[in-house]
PDB file of C-alpha atoms and ligand atoms in Angstrom:
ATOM      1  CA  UNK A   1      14.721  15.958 -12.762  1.00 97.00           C
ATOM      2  CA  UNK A   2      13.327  18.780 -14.887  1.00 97.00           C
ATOM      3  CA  UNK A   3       9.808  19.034 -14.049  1.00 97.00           C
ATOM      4  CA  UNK A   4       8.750  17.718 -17.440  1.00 97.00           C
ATOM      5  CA  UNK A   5      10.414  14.739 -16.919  1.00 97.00           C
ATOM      6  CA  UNK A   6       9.005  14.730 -13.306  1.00 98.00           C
ATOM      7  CA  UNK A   7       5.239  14.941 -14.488  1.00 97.00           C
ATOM      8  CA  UNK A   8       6.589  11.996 -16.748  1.00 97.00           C
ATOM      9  CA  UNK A   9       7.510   9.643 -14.222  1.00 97.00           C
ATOM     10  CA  UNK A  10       4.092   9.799 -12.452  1.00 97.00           C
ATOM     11  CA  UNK A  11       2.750   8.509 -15.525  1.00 97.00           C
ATOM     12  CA  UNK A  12       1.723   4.672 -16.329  1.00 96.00           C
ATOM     13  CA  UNK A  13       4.707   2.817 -18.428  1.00 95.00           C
ATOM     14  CA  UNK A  14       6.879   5.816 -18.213  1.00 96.00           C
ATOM     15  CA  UNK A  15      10.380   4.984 -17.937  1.00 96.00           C
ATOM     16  CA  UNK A  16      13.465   6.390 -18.794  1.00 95.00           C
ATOM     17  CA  UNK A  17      15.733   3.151 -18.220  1.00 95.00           C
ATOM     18  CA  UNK A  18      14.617   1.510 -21.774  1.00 94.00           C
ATOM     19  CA  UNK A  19      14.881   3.568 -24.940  1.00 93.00           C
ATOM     20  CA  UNK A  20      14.727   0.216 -27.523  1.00 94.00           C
ATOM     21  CA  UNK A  21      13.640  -2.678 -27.872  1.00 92.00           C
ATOM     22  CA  UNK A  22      16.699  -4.603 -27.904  1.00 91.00           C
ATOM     23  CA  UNK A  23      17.174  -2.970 -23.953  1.00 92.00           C
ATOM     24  CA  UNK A  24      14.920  -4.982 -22.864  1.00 90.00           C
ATOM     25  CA  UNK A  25      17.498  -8.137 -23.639  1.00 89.00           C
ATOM     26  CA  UNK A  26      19.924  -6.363 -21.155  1.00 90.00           C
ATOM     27  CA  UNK A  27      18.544  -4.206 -18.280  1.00 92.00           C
ATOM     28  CA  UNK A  28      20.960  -3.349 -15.581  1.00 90.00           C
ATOM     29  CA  UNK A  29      18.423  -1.477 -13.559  1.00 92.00           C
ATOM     30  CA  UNK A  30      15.900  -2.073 -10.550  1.00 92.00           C
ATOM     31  CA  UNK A  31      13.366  -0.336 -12.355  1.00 93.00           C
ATOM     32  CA  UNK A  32      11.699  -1.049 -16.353  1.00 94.00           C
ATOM     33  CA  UNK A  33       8.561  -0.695 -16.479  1.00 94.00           C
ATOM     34  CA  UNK A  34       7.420   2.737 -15.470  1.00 96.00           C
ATOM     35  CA  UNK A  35       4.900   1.352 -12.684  1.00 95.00           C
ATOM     36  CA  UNK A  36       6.066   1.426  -9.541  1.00 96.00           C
ATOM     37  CA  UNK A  37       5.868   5.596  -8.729  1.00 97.00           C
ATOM     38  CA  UNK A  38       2.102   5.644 -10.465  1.00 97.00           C
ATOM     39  CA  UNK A  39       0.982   2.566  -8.534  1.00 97.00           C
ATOM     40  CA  UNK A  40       1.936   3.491  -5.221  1.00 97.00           C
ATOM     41  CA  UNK A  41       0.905   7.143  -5.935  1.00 98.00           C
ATOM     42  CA  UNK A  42      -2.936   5.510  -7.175  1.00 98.00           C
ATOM     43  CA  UNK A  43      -3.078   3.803  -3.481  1.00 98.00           C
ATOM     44  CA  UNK A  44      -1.512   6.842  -1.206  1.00 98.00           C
ATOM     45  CA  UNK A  45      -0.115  10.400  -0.698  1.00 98.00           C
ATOM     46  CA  UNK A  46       2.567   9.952  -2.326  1.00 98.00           C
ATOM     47  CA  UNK A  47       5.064  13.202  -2.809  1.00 98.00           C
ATOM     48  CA  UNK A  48       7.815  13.515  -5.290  1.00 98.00           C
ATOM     49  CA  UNK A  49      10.309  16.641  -5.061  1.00 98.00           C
ATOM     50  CA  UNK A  50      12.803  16.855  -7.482  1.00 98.00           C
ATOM     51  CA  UNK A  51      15.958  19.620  -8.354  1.00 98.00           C
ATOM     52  CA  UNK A  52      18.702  19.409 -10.799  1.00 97.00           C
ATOM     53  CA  UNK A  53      21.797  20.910  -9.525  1.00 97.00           C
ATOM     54  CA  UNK A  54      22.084  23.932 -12.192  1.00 96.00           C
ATOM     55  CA  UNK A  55      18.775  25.330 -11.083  1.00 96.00           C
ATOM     56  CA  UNK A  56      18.108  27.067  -7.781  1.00 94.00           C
ATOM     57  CA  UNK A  57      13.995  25.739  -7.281  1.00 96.00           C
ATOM     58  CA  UNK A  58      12.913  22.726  -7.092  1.00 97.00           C
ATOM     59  CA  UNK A  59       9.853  20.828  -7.925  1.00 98.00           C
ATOM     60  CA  UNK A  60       7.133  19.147  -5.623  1.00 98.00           C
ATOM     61  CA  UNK A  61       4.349  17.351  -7.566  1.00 98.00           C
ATOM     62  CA  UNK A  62       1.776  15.568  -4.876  1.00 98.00           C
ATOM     63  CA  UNK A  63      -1.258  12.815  -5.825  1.00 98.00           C
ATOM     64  CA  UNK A  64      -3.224  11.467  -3.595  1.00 97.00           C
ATOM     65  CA  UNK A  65      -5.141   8.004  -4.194  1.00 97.00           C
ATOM     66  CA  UNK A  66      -3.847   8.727  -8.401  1.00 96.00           C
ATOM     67  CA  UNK A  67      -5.038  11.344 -10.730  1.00 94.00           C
ATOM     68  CA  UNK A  68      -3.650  14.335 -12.071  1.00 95.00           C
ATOM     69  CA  UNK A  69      -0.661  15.520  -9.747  1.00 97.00           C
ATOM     70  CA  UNK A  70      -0.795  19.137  -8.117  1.00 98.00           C
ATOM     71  CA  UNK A  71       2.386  21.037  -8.728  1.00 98.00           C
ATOM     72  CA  UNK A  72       4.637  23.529  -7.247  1.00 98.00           C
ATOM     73  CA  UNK A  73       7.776  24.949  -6.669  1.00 97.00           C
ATOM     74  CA  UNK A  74       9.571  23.978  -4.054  1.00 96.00           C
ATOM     75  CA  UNK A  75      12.619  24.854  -2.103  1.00 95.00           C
ATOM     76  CA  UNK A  76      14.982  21.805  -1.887  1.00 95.00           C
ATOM     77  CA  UNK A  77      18.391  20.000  -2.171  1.00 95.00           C
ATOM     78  CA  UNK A  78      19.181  19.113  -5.592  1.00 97.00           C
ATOM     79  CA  UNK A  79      18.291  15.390  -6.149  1.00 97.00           C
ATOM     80  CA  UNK A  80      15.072  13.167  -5.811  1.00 97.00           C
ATOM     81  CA  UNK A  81      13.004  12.334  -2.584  1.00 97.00           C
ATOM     82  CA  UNK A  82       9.584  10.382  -2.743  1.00 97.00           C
ATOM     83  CA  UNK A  83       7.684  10.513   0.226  1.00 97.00           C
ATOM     84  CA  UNK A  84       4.599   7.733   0.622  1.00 97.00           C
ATOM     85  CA  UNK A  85       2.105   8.382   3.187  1.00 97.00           C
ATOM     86  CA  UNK A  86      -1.093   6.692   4.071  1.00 96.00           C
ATOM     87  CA  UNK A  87      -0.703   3.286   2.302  1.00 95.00           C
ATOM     88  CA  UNK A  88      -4.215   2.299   1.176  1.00 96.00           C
ATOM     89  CA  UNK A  89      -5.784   5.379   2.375  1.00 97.00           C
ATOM     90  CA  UNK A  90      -8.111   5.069  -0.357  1.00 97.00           C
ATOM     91  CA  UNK A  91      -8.505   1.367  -1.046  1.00 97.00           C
ATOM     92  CA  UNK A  92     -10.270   0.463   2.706  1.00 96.00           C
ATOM     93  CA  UNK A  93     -10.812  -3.248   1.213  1.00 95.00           C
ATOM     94  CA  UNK A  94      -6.905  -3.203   0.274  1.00 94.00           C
ATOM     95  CA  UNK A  95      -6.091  -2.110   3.806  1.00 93.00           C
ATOM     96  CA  UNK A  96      -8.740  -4.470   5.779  1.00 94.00           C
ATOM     97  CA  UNK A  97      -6.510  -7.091   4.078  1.00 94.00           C
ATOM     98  CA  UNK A  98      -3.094  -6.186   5.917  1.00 94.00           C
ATOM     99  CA  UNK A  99      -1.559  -8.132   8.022  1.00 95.00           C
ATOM    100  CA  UNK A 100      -0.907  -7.655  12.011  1.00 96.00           C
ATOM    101  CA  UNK A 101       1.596  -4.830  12.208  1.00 94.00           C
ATOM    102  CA  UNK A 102       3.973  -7.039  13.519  1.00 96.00           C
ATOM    103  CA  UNK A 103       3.577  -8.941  10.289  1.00 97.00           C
ATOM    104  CA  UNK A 104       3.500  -5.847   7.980  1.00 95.00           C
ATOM    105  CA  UNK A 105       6.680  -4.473   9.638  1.00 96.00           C
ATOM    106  CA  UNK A 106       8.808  -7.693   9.268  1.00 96.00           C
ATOM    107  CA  UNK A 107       8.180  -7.653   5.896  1.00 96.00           C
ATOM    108  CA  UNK A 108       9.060  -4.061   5.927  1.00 96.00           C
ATOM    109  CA  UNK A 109      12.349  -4.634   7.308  1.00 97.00           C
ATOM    110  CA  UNK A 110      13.233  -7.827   5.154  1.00 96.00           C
ATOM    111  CA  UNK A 111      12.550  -5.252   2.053  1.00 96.00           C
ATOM    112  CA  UNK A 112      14.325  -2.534   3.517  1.00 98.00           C
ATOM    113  CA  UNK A 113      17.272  -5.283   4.249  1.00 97.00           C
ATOM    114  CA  UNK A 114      17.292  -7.397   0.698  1.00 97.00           C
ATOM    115  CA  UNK A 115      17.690  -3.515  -0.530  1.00 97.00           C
ATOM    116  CA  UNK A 116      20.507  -2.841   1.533  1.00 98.00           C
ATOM    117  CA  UNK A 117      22.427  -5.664   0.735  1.00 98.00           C
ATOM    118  CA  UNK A 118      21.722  -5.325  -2.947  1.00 98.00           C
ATOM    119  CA  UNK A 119      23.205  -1.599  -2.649  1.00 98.00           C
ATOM    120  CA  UNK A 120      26.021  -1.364  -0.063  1.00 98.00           C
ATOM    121  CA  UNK A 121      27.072   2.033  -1.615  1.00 98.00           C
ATOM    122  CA  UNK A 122      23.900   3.478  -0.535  1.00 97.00           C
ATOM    123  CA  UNK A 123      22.551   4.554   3.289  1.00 98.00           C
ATOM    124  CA  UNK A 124      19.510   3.097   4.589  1.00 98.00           C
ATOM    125  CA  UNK A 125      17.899   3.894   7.644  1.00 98.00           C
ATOM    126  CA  UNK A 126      14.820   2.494   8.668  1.00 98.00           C
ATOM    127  CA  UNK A 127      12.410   3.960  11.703  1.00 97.00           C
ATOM    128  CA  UNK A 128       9.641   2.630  13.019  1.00 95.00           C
ATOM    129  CA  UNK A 129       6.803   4.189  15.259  1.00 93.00           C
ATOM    130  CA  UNK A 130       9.416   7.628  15.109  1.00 94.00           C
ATOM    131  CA  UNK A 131      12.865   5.421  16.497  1.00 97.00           C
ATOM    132  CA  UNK A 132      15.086   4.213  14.615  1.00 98.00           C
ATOM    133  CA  UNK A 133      15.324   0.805  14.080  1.00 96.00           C
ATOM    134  CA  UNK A 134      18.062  -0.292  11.527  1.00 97.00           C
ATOM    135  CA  UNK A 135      20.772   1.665  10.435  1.00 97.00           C
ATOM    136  CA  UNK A 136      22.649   0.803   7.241  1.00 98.00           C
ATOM    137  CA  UNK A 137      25.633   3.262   6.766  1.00 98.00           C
ATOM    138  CA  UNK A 138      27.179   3.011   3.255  1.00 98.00           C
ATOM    139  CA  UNK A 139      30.183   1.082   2.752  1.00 98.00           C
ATOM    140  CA  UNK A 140      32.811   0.003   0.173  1.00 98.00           C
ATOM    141  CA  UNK A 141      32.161  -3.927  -0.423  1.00 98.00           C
ATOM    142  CA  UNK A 142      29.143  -6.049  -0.277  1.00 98.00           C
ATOM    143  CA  UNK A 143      31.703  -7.724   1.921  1.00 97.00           C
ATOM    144  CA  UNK A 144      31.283  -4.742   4.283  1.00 97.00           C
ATOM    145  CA  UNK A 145      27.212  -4.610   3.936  1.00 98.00           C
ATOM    146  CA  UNK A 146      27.110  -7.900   4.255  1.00 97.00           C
ATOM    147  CA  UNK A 147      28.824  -8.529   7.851  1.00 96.00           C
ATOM    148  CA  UNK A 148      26.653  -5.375   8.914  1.00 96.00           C
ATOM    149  CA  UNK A 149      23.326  -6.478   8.215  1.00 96.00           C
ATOM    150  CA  UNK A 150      23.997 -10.123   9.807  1.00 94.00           C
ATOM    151  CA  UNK A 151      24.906  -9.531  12.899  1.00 89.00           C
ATOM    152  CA  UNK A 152      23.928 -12.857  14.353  1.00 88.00           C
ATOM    153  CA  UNK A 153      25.971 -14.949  12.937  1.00 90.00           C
ATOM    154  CA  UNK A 154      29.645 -15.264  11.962  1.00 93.00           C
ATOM    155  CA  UNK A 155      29.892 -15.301   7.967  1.00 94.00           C
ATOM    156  CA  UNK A 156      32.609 -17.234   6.025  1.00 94.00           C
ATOM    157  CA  UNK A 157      33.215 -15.386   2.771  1.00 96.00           C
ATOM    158  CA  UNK A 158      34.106 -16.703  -0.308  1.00 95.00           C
ATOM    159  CA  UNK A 159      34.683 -15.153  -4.258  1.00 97.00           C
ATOM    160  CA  UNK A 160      35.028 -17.418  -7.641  1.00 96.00           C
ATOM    161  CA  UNK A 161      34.627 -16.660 -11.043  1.00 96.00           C
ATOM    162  CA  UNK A 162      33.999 -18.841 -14.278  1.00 93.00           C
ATOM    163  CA  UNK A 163      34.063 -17.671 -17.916  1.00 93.00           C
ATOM    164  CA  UNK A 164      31.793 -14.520 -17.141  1.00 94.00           C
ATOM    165  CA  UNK A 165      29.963 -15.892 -14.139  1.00 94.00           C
ATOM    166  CA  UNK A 166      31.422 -14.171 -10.873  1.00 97.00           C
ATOM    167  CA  UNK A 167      30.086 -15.297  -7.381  1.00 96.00           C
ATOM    168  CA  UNK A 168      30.847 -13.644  -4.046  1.00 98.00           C
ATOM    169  CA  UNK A 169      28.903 -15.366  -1.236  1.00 97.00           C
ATOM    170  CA  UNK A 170      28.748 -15.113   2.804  1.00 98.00           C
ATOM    171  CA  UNK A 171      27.707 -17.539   4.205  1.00 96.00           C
ATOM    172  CA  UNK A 172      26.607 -19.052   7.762  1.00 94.00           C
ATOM    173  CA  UNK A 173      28.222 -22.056   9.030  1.00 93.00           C
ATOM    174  CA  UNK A 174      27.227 -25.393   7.753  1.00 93.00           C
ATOM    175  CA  UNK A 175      25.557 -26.332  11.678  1.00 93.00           C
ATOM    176  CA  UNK A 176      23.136 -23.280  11.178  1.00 93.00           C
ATOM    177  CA  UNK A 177      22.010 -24.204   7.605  1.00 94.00           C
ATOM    178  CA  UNK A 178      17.761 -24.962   7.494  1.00 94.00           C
ATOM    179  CA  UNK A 179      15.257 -27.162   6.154  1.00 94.00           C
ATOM    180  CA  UNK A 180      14.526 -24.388   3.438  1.00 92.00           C
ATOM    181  CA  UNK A 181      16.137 -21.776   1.317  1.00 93.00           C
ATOM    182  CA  UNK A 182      14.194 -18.941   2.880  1.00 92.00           C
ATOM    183  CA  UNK A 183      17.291 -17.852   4.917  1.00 94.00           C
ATOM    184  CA  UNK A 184      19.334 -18.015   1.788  1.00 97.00           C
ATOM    185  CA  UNK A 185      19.465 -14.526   0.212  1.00 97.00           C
ATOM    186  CA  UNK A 186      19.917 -14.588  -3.555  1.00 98.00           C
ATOM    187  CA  UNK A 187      21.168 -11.811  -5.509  1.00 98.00           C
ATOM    188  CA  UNK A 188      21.814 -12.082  -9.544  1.00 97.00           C
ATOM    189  CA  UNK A 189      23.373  -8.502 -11.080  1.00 96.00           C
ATOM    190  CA  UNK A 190      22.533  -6.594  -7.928  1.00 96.00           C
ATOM    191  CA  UNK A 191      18.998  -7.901  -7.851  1.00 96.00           C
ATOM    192  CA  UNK A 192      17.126  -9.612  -5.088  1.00 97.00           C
ATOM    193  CA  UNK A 193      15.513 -12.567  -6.477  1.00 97.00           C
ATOM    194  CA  UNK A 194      14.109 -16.435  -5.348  1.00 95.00           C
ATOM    195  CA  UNK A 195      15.691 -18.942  -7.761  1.00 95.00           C
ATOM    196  CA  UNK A 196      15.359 -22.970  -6.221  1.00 94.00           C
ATOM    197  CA  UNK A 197      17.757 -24.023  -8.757  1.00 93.00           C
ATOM    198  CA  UNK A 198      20.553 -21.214  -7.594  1.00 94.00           C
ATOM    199  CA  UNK A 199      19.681 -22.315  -4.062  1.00 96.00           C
ATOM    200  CA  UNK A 200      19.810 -25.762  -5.004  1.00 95.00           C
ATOM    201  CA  UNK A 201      23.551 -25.147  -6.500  1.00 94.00           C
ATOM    202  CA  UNK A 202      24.872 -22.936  -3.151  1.00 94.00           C
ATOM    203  CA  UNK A 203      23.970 -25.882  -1.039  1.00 95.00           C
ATOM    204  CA  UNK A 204      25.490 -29.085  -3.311  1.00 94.00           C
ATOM    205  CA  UNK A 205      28.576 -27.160  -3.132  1.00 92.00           C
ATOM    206  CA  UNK A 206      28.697 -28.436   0.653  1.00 92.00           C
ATOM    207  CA  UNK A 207      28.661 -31.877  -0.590  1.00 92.00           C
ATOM    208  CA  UNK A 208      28.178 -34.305   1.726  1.00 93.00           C
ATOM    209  CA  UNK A 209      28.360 -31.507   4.534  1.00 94.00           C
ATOM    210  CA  UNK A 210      24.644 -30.920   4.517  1.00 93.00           C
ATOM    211  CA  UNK A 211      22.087 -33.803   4.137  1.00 92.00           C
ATOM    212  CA  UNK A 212      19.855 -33.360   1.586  1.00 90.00           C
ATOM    213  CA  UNK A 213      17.071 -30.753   1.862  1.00 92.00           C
ATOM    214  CA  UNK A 214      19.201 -28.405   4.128  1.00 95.00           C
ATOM    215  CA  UNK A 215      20.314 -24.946   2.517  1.00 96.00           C
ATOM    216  CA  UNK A 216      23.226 -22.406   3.933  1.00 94.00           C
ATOM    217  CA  UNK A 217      21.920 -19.169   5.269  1.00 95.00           C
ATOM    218  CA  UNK A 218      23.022 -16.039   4.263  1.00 96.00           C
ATOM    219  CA  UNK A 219      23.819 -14.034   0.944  1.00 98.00           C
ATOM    220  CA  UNK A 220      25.048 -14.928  -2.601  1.00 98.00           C
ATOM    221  CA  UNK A 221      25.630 -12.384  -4.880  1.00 98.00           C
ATOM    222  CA  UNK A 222      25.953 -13.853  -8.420  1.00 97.00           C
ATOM    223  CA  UNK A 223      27.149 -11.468 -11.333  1.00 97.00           C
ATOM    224  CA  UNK A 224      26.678 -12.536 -14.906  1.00 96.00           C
ATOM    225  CA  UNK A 225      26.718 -10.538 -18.208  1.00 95.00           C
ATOM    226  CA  UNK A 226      22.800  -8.870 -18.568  1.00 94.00           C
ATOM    227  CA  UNK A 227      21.887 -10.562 -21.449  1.00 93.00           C
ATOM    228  CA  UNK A 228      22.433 -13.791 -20.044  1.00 94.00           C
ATOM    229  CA  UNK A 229      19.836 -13.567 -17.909  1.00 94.00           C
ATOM    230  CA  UNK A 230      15.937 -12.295 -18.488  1.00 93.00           C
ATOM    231  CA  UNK A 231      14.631 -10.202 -15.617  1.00 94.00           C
ATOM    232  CA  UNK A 232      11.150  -9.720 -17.259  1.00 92.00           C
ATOM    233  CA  UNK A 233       9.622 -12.497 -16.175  1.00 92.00           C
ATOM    234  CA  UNK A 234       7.690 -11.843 -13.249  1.00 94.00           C
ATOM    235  CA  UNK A 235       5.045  -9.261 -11.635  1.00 90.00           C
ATOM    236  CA  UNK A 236       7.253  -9.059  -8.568  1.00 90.00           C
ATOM    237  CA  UNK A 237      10.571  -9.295 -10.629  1.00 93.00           C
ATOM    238  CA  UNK A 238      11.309 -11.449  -7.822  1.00 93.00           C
ATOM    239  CA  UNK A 239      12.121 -14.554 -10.045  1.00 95.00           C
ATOM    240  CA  UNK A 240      14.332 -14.525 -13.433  1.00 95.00           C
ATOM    241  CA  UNK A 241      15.219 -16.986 -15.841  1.00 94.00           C
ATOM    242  CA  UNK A 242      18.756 -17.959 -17.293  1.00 93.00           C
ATOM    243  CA  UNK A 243      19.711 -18.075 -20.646  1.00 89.00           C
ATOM    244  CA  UNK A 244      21.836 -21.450 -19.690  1.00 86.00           C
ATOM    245  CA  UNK A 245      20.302 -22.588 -16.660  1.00 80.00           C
ATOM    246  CA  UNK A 246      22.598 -25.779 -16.217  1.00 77.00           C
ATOM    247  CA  UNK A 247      26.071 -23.422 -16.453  1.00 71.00           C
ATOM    248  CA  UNK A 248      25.286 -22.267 -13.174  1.00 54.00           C
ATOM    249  CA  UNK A 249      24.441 -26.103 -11.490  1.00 54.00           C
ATOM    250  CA  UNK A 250      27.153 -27.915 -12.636  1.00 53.00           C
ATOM    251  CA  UNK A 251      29.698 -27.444 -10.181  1.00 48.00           C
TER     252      UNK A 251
HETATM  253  N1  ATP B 301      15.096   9.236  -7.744  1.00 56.56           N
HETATM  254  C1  ATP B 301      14.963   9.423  -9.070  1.00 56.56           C
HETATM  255  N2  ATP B 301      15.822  10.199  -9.753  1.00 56.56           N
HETATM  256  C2  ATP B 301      15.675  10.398 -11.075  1.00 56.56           C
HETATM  257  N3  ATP B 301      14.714   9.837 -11.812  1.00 56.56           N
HETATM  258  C3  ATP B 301      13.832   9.057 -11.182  1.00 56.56           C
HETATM  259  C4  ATP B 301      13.891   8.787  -9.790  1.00 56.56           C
HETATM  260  N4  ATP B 301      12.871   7.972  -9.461  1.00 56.56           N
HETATM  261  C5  ATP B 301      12.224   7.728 -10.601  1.00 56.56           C
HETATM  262  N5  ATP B 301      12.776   8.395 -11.633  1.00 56.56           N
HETATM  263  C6  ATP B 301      12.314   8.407 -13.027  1.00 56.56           C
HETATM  264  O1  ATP B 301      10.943   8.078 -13.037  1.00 56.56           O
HETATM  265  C7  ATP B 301      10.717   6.995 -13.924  1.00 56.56           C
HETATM  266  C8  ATP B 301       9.530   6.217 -13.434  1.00 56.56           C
HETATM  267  O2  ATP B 301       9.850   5.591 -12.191  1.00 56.56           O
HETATM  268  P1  ATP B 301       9.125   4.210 -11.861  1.00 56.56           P
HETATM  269  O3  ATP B 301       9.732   3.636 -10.618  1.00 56.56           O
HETATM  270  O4  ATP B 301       7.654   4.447 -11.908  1.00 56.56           O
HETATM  271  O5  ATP B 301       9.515   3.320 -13.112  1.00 56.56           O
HETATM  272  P2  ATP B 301      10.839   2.522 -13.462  1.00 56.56           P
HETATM  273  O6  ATP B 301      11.824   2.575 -12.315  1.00 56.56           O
HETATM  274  O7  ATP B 301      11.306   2.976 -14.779  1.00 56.56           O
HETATM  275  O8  ATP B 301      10.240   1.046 -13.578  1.00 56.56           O
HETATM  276  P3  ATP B 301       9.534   0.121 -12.432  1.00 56.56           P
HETATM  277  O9  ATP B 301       8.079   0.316 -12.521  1.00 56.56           O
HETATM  278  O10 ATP B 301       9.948  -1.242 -12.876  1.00 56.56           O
HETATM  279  O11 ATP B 301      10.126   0.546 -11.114  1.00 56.56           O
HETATM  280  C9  ATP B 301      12.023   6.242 -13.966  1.00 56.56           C
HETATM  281  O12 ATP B 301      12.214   5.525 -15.182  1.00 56.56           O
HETATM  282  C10 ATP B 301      13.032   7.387 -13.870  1.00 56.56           C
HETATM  283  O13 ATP B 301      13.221   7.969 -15.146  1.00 56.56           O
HETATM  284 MG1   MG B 302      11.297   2.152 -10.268  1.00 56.56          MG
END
């Protein structure tokens, strides 16, 4: 990024991924809403340095705990790197209210995995306390990222496509299915997500394989034209809503 348009993205509602109105019927991005990098960078150190290829300096713009960002040239590879540190430095109630860090880092990892599997073109590495602790290397198919990141289990792997819905799931054998669907990782267009209904659907497909209650573990990656689906729907984006919910239930 130019460093105008880094100064921009530390700012509230800034984003560069909708331009209209009528975008917002058909994001294909994470990100919409401009809030994530101000957030984090109101409750942290939080570092963004930033080059575009044709110039020779970079840019490193740092907040701490929000407000204006200090800026400066910096010496760096051409691309984007955000750097968080201190989570909650400044919010002491915020941070009281953490969990064990046993907790906190399983719910690390189960972010840092959901966002491997959504992107298997892209490395992840995650350290903890300075060692590394999972190591995504990027590969070619979600296939590929898939059998990687589940390395308990034995996946059976299955594609299908209807009219413009395309579904690509690997899945755990029917004996190691569970009482819930929290083992069941959804993905719609790339995007982690909880949907009971999709859940619902992955596990009648076993038919009379599973008893009633019982879901598959594993991942389902579900591809449907944007507009067909509204990702603006929660704080967490974590659930969406279909334009034809019953199109994807009816087996
Ligand atoms: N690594 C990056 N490379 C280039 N531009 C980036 C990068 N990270 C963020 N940006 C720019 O900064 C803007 C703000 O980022 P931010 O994450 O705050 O918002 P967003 O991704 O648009 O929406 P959301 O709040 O939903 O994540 C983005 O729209 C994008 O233009
Ligand atoms: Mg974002």
């Amino acid at each position: 990024m130019e460093e105008d348009d880094a100064r921009l993205a530390l700012e509230r509602h800034a984003t560069s991924k909708i331009s209209r109105v009528e975008d917002l019927l058909g994001i294909a991005t994470f990100g919409f809403r401009g809030e994530a990098l101000p957030s984090i960078g109101s409750v942290s150190r939080l570092t963004l340095a930033t080059r575009v290829r044709t110039s020779d300096e970079g840019v490193e713009l740092s907040v701490a705990g929000g407000g204006e960002p200090s800026v400066r040239p910096c010496g760096c590879a051409p691309g984007s790197s955000v750097e968080v540190r201190e989570l909650f430095f400044n919010v002491p109630a915020r941070r009281k209210f953490l969990k064990s860090t046993a907790t906190e880092s399983a719910h690390v990892g189960e972010a840092v995995l959901l966002a491997a599997l959504a992107r298997p073109d892209v490395t992840f590495v995650l350290a903890r306390d300075g060692r590394v602790a999972r190591e995504y290397l990027r590969v070619e198919t979600r296939a590929e990222r898939a059998k990687q990141a589940i390395v308990d289990e034995s996946l059976e792997s299955c594609v299908a496509a209807r009219g413009s819905l395309h579904i690509e799931a690997h899945l755990a054998p029917p004996e190691r299915a569970r009482a819930g669907a929290v083992g069941l990782y959804l993905f719609v267009n790339g995007r982690p997500v909880k949907d009971r209904q999709l859940a619902r659907a992955v596990a009648q497909a076993y038919g009379s394989v599973l008893e009633p209650g019982r879901y598959p573990g594993r991942v389902v990656y579900l591809d449907l034209p944007p507009d067909l689906v509204d990702v603006n729907v929660h704080p967490q984006k974590a659930e969406i809503r279909f334009a034809d919910a019953r199109a994807c239930s009816t087996p």
